XYZ file of C-alpha atoms in Angstrom:
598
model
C 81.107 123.532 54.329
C 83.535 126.642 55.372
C 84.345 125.815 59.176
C 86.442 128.893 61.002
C 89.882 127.436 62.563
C 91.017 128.547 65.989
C 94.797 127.773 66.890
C 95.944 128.330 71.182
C 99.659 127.257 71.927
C 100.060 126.403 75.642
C 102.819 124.753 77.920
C 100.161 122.512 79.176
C 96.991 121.312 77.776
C 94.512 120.110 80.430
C 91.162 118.490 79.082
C 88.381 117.934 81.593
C 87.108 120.365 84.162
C 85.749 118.295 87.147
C 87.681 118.178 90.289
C 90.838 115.934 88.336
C 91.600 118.522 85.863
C 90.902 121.516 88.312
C 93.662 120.239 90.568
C 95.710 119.566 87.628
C 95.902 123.156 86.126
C 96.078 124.907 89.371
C 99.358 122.197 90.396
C 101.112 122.868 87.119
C 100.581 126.736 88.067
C 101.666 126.297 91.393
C 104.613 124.232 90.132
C 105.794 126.953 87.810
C 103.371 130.050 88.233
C 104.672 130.980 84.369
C 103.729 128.088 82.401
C 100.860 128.586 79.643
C 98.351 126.747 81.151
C 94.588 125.661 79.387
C 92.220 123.871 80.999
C 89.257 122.855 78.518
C 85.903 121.265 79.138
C 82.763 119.974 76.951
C 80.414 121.761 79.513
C 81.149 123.947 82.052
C 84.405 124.228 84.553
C 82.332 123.706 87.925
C 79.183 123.153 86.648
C 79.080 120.067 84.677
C 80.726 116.264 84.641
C 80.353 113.989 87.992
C 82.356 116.186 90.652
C 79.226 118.568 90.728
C 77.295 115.016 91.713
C 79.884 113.625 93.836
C 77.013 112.838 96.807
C 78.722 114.349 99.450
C 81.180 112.194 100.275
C 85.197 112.396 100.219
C 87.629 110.318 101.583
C 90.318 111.913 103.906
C 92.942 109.910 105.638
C 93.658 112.272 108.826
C 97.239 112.529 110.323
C 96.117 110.893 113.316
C 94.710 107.748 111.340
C 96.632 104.528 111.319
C 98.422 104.592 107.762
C 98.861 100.945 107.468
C 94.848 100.104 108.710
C 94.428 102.091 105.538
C 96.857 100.908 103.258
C 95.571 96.966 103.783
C 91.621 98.317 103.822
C 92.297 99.765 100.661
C 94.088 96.447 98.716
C 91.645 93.440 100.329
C 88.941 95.423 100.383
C 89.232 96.221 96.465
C 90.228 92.574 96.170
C 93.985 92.583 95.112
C 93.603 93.947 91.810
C 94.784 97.274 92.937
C 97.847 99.093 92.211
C 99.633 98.784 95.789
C 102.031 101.015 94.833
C 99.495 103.918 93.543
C 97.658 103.226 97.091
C 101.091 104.131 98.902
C 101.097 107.616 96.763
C 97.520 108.120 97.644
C 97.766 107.759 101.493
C 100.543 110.407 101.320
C 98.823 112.983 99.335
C 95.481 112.707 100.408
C 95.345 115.005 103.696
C 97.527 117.378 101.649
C 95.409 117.850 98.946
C 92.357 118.057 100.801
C 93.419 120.628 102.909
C 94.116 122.849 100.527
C 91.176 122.404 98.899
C 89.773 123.461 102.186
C 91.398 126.545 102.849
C 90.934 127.743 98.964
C 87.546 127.244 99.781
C 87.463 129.281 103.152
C 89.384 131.918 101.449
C 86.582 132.175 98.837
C 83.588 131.891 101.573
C 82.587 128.619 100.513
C 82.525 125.287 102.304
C 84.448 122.174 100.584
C 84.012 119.483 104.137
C 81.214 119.794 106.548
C 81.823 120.385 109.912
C 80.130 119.572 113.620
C 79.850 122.549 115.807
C 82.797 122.509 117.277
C 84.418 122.627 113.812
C 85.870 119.224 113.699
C 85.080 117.415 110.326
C 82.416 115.490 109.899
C 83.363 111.691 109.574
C 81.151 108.643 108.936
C 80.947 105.287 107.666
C 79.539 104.434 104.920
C 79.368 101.745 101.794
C 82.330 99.659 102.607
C 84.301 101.249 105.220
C 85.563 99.283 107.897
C 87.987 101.047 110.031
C 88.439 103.863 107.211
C 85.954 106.693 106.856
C 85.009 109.229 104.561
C 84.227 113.315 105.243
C 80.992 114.973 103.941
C 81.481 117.165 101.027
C 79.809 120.042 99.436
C 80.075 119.308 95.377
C 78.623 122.203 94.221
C 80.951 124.836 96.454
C 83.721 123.036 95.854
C 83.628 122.761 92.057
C 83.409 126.847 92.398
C 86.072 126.960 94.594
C 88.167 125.233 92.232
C 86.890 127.264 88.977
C 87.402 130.380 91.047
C 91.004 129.054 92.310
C 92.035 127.985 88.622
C 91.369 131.913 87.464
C 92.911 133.643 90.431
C 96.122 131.527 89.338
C 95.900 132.607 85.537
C 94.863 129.578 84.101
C 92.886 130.075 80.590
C 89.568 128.293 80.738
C 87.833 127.198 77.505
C 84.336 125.983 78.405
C 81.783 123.868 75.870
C 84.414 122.544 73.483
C 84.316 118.907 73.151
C 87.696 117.200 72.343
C 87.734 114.742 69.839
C 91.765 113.617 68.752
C 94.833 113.715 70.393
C 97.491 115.365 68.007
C 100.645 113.295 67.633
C 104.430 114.229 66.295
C 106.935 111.496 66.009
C 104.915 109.223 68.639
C 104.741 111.844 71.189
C 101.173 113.430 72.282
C 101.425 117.234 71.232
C 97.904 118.681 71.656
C 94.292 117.923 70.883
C 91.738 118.833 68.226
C 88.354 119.205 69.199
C 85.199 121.822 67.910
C 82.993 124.472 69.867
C 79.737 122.588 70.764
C 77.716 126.396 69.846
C 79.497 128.159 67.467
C 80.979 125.159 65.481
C 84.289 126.730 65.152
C 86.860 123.603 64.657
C 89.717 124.619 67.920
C 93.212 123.196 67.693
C 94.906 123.214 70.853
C 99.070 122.792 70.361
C 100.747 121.530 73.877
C 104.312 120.273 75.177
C 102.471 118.395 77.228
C 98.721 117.284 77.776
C 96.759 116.214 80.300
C 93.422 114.036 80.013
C 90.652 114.150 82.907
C 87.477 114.033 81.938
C 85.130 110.989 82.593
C 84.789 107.391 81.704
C 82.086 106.109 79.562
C 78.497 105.593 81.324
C 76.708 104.804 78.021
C 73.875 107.587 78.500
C 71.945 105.085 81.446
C 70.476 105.972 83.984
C 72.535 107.637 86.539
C 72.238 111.282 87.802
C 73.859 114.285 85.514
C 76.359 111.702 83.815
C 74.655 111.440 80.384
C 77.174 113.329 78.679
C 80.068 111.422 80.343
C 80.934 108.845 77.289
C 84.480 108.735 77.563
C 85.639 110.578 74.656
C 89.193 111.153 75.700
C 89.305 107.592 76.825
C 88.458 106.423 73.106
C 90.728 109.578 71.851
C 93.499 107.888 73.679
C 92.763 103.908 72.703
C 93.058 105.010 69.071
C 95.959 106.909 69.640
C 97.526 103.889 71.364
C 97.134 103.676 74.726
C 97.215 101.047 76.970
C 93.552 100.791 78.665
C 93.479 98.316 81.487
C 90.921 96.534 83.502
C 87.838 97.126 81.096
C 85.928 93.649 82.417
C 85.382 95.816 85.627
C 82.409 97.523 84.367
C 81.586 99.769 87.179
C 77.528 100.157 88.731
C 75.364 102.281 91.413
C 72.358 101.793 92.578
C 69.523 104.501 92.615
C 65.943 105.200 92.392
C 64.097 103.584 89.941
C 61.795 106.355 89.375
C 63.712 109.723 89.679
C 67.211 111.139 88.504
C 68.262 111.395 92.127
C 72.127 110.739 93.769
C 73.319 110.390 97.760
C 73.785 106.112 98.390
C 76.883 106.821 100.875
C 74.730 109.572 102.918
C 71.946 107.145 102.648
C 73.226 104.017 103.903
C 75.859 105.774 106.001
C 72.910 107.673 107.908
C 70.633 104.412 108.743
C 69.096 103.821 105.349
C 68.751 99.618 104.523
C 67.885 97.695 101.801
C 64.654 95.464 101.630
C 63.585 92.890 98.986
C 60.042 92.620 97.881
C 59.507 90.213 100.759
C 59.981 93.041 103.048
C 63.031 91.162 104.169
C 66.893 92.982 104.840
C 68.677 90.745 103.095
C 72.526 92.206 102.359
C 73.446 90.839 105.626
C 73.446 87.857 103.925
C 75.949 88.571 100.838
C 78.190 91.164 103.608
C 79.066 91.339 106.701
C 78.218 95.679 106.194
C 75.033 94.808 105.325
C 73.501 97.898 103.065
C 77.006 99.481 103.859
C 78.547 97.032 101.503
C 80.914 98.494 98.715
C 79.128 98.846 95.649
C 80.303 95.184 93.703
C 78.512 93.619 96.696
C 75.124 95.709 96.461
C 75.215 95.348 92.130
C 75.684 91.700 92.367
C 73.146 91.010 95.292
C 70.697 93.102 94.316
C 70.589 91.596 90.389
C 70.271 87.928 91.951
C 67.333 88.917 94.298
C 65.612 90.650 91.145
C 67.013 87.624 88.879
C 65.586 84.947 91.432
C 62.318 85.966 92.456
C 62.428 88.298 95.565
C 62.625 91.813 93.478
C 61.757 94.636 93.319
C 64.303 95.873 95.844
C 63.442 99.329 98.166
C 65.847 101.841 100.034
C 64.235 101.939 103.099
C 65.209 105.176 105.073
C 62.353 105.586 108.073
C 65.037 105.348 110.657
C 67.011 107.982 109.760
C 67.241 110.349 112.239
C 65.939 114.186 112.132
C 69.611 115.351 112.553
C 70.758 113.406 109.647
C 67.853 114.152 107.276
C 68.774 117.943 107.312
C 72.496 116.841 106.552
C 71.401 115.292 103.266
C 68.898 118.110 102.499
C 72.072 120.741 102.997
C 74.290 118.470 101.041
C 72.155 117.311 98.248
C 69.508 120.262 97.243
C 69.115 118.133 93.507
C 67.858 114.649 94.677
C 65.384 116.292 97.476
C 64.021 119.155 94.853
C 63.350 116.305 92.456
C 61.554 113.753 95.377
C 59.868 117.087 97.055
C 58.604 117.980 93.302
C 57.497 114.236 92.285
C 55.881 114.033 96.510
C 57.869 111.282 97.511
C 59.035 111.110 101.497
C 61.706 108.983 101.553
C 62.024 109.109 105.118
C 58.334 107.790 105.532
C 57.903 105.319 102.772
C 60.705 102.901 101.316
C 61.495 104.199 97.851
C 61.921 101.474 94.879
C 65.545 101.093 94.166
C 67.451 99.664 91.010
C 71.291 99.062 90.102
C 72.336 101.796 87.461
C 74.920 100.416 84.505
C 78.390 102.965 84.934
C 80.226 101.385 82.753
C 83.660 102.524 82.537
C 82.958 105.000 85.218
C 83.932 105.619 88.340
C 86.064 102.231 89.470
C 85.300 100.895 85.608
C 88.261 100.182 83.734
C 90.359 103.095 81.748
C 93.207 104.644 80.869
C 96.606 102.866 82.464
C 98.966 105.278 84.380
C 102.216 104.773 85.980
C 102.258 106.593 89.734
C 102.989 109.966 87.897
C 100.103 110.086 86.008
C 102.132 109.254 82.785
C 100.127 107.250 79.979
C 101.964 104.728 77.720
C 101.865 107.854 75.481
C 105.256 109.980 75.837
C 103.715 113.286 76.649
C 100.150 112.314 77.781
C 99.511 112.329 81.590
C 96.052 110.938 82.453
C 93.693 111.686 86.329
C 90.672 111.146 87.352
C 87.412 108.924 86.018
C 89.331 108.148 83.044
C 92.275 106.234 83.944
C 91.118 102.596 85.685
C 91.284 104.690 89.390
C 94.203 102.098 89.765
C 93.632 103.117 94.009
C 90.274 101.299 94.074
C 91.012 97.546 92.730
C 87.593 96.540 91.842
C 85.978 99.437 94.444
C 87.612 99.770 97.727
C 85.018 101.743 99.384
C 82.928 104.656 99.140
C 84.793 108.522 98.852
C 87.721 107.128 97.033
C 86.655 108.058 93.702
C 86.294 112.055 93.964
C 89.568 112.176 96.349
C 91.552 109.928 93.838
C 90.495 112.627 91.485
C 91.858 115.232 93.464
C 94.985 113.445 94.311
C 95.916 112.042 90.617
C 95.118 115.381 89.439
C 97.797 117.215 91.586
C 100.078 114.760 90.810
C 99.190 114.672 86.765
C 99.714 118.780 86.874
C 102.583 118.769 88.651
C 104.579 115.879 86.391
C 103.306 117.601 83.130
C 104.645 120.500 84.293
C 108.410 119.603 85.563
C 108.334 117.581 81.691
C 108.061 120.949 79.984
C 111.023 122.074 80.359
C 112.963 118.987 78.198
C 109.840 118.472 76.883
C 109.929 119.418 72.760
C 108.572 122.685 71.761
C 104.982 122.965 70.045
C 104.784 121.955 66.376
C 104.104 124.617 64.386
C 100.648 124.398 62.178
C 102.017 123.336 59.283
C 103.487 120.223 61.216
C 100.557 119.019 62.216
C 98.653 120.603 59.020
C 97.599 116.782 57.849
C 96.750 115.374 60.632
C 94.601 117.948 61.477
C 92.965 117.669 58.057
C 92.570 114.220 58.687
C 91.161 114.411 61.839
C 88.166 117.724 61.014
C 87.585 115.000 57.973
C 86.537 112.215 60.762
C 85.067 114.218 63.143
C 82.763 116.429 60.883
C 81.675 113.279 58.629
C 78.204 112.942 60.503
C 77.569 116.755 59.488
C 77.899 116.123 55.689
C 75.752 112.694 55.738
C 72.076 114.173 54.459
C 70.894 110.634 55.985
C 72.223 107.972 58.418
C 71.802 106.375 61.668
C 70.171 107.901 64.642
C 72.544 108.024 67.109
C 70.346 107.200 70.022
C 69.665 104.142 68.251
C 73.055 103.516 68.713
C 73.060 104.186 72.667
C 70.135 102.202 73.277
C 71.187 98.882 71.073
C 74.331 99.234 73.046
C 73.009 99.302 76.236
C 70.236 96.521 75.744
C 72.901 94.558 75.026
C 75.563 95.472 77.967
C 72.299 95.342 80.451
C 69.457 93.655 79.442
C 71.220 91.195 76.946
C 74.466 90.353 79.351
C 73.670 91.877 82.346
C 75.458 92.200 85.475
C 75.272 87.897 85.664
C 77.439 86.858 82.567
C 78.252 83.780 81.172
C 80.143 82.712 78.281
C 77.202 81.846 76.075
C 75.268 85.378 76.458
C 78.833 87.248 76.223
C 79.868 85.681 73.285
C 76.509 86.778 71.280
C 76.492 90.226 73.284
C 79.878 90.709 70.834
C 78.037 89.446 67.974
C 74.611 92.085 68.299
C 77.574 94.572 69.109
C 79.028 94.394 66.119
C 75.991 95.542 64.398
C 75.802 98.306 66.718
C 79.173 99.389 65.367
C 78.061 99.332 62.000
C 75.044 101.915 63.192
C 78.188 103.845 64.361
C 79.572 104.480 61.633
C 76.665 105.613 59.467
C 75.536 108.232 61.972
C 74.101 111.459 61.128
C 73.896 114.816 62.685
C 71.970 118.211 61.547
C 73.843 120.855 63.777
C 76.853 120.962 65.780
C 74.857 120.043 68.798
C 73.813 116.590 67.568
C 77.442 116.691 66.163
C 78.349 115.978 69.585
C 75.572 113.811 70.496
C 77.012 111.687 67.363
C 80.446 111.122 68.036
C 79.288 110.386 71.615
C 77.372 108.020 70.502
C 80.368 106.119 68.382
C 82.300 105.352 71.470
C 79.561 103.180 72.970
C 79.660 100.228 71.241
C 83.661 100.204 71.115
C 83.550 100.607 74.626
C 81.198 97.359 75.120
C 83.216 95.200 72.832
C 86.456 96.102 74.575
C 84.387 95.045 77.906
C 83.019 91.828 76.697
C 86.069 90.556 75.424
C 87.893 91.507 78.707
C 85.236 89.437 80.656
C 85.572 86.700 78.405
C 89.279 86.629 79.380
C 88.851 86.637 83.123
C 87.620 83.325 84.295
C 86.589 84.321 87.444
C 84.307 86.458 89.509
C 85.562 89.651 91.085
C 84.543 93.299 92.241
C 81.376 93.996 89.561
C 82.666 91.044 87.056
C 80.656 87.536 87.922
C 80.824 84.841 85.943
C 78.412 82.330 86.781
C 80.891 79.649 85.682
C 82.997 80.648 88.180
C 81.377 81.981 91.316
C 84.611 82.507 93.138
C 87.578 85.041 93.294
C 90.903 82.854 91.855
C 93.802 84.234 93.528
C 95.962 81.386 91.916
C 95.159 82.270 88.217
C 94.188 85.678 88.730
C 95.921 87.922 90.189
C 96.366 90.109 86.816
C 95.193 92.973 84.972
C 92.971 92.130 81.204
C 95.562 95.016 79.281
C 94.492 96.142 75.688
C 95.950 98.389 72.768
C 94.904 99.037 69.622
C 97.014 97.029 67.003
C 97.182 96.882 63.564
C 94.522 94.568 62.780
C 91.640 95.914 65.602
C 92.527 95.437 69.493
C 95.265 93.752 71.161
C 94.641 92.182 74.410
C 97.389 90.569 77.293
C 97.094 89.571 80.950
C 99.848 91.197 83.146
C 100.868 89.652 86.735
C 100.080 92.274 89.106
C 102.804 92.962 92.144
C 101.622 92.252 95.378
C 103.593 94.597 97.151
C 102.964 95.496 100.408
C 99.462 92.683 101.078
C 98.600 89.928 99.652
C 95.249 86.790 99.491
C 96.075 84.255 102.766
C 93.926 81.917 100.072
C 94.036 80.111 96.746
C 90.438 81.028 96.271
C 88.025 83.397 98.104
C 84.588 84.482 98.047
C 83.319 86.564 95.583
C 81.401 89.623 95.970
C 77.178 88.402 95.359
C 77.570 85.176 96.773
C 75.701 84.276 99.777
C 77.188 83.125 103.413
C 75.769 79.488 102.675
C 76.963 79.509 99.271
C 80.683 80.375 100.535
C 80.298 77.490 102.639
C 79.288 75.003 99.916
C 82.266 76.392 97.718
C 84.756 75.880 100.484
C 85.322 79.364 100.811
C 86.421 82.550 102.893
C 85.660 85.694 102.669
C 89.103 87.800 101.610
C 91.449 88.328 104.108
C 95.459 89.913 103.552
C 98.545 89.173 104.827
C 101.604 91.667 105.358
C 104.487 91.242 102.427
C 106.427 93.972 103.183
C 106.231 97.324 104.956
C 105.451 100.597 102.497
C 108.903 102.550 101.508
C 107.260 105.873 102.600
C 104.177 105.838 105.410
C 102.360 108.303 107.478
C 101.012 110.381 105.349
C 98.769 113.708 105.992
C 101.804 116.428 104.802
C 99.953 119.415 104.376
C 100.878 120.706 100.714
């Protein structure tokens, strides 16, 4: 097989072209305007990946809001297991960073927030929020705003190359290796330092435009050696059961409720919000109505006003041309609703990061989907994830780039000349099989067991044989084939799903408790006594490595030994003896206020 090489050299290497790594290259630009910058992406910068489907909502903390209402919102809210210190850096950067999204935006006649008439951003509430709120975002103007911002500044965009290794000299990251999904051309990318923000893994299921989000740079990174952390919290959504369709915060936010096949509203019962719970609360609640009796479950949206209805239309053209195409009125007749498996998505465990983006990799900053969204806990509430993105990937560009300059040069090709050998010799294999697994087969085995098998109710018995049919699925890995370069993709996709699921099963089995997505039916309450730490795990020498770490309670902290978990019902609580989460002041946050305009 004669494959055509491609070598680029670059000060820094960003991978991932959603709204993390946009922010990233254009920071490490506007850090130092002459740093070799390339920002490269499996699809399309702007038009591919989860930003484009970010359902119009983005979280902006305001100058004028009340830093420290925010700061404890964010940690009980995502149940302690944030990093507080990562929510301090946040709150700081977030009006900053928003705002000059914004004004890139207005510069380029495009519109990034919504706003009223008066020209005041539009704010509402939505899944989760109590005194915090979120702004209503265009996704699809402000991905090109961001493509169009990273060329004005002279950053190199590679589009539809998917990265499969990270390139390593003397333990430090130095570049990635990856191949050109059309052309088939192997690309070697050589970096002082490299940046990875492209998505989690959402095994292929059934969630709007993320099927080709399957964490590749997340497995590129485990087997490299870096630390992943909080993989039990295997992220969900909820969405229609029939169509491909996106907008839950605009939904619920605008009127829209939940009702169970009794015709009953029945989240009041598992949440004070109601259908505005965060997302742990709606997975878990809506799996034990289905699971005991009262399924299916509808989103019920015939009091949403006219006002509001021609918000969502404005802000989400894809979900209404597919119900306006299929002739379903959402806003006359409830609309069958399902939870949607994430996986390591969104607030899904990932890569760990220190508060400057740096991996336990010298030379490998992380932002975005991919790292565990160490902001969010278990899932704070709803606009957090894109505007993390956006945060941790100004911060990730502008650390890479202050590293370059004591930062070693780029090997030269004969340096790396083995490895790279090494790594086209892996990557290509399922080209030069002539037979071999199906790939797909190796999606859906993984999936029936993470969902059907396991499911979003776990318990020690069905985890325990979940890694068991898992293993099998790896061995279906390993053996698969591909005909082109296209299913050559589709192929090594497919490898990292049932390494994923093991490294969430056996994180699960660790945590003896329920929080944020993870409930154990053994133990149908949050343990603030036992738990209080992050499931960490490495790759080792003899297959993964996994610890518990205590995690610092900083700034807030549980009033209570135990509390209520998220999917557990009011009368339930008060069986168990138990309160619903509540947080208590430790100390007051070294820096506060927030809002600096960048």
């Amino acid at each position: 097989m004669n494959i055509d090489y491609e070598y680029h050299e670059s000060d820094v290497l960003v991978i991932g072209g959603g709204l993390a790594g946009t922010n990233s290259a254009c920071h490490v630009k506007k850090t130092d305007p002459n740093l070799r910058t390339i920002l490269v992406d499996k699809g399309t910068v702007g038009r591919s990946g989860a930003s484009v489907f970010a359902a119009g909502v983005y979280n902006v903390v305001f100058p004028g809001d009340d830093f420290d209402d925010y700061l404890e919102e964010f940690v009980y809210r995502g149940e302690f297991l944030n990093d507080q210190r990562w929510v301090e850096r946040y709150l700081n950067r977030n009006y900053g960073v928003a705002m000059q999204m914004v004004g890139w935006g207005e510069a380029d006649g495009k519109t990034v927030l919504e706003r009223d008439e008066r020209g005041e951003f539009v704010r509402r509430k939505s899944r989760g929020h109590i005194k915090s709120t979120h702004c209503v975002l265009h996704p699809l103007e402000t991905m090109q705003t961001m493509r169009d911002q990273c060329e004005a500044m002279g950053v190199l965009i590679r589009d539809r190359i998917m990265i499969y290794d990270l390139l390593m000299v003397e333990g430090r990251v130095c570049g990635a290796l990856g191949f050109s999904v059309r052309e088939g051309t192997v690309h070697v990318f050589l970096a002082r330092a490299t940046v990875i923000c492209s998505a989690g893994s959402g095994f292929k299921s059934v969630f709007v435009g993320h099927r080709n989000l399957t964490g590749d740079l997340q497995a590129a990174a485990f087997r490299a050696g870096a630390q992943l952390v909080g993989m039990e919290k295997t992220h969900a959504n909820t969405g229609s059961a029939a169509h491909d369709i996106h907008g839950l915060n605009l939904f619920v936010g605008s009127g829209g409720r939940f009702i169970n096949g009794n015709g009953s509203e029945f989240m009041e019962d598992y949440d004070i919000l109601g259908s505005r719970a965060r997302l742990q609360d709606l997975a878990i609640a809506l799996s034990r109505e289905v699971d005991e009796g009262r399924g299916p479950i509808y989103m019920d949206m015939r009091k949403v006003g006219l006002a509001d209805q021609e918000l969502m239309r404005r802000v989400l053209p894809e979900t209404f041309r597919t119900w306006d195409a299929a002739g379903v009125k959402p806003f006359e007749s409830p609309v069958e609703w399902i939870v949607s498996w994430a996986g390591s998505r969104t607030a899904g465990g990932g890569v760990r990061i220190n508060e400057r983006c740096e991996t336990s990799l010298p030379g490998l900053f992380a932002a975005g989907d991919l790292t565990d969204e160490p902001v969010h806990g278990t899932y704070a509430f709803g606009g957090v994830n894109v505007a993390f993105a956006a945060v941790s990937g100004a911060v990730s560009g502008e650390e890479a780039a202050r590293t370059v300059s004591s930062a070693p040069g780029t090997p030269s090709r004969k340096g790396v000349g083995d490895m790279v050998g090494n790594s086209v010799e892996n990557m290509l294999a399922p080209l030069r099989r002539k037979s071999g697994s199906d790939p797909r087969d190796v999606v859906e085995k993984t999936l029936k067991v993470m969902v059907q098998d396991v499911g979003f109710l776990k318990e020690k018995g069905k985890i325990v044989q979940g890694l068991s049919e898992l293993e099998n699925a790896k061995d279906m890995a390993d053996d698969v084939a591909a005909g082109d370069f296209h299913e050559l993709m589709i192929a090594l996709e497919s490898q990292s799903q049932p390494l994923f699921g093991s490294l969430m099963l056996e994180s699960a089995l660790i945590r003896e408790e329920s929080r944020g997505f993870h409930f154990r039916l053994e133990y149908p309450y949050s343990d603030n006594e036992n738990w209080l730490r992050w499931v960490v795990v490495q790759q080792g020498d003899k297959g993964p490595k996994f610890s518990t770490e205590e995690i610092p309670q900083l700034f807030y902290e549980p009033t209570t030994a135990r509390h209520r978990a998220p999917g557990t019902t009011q009368a339930e609580a008060q069986e168990y003896g138990l309160s619903s989460a509540a947080a208590r002041r430790v100390a007051e946050p070294a820096v506060r206020g927030g809002g600096v305009h960048d």
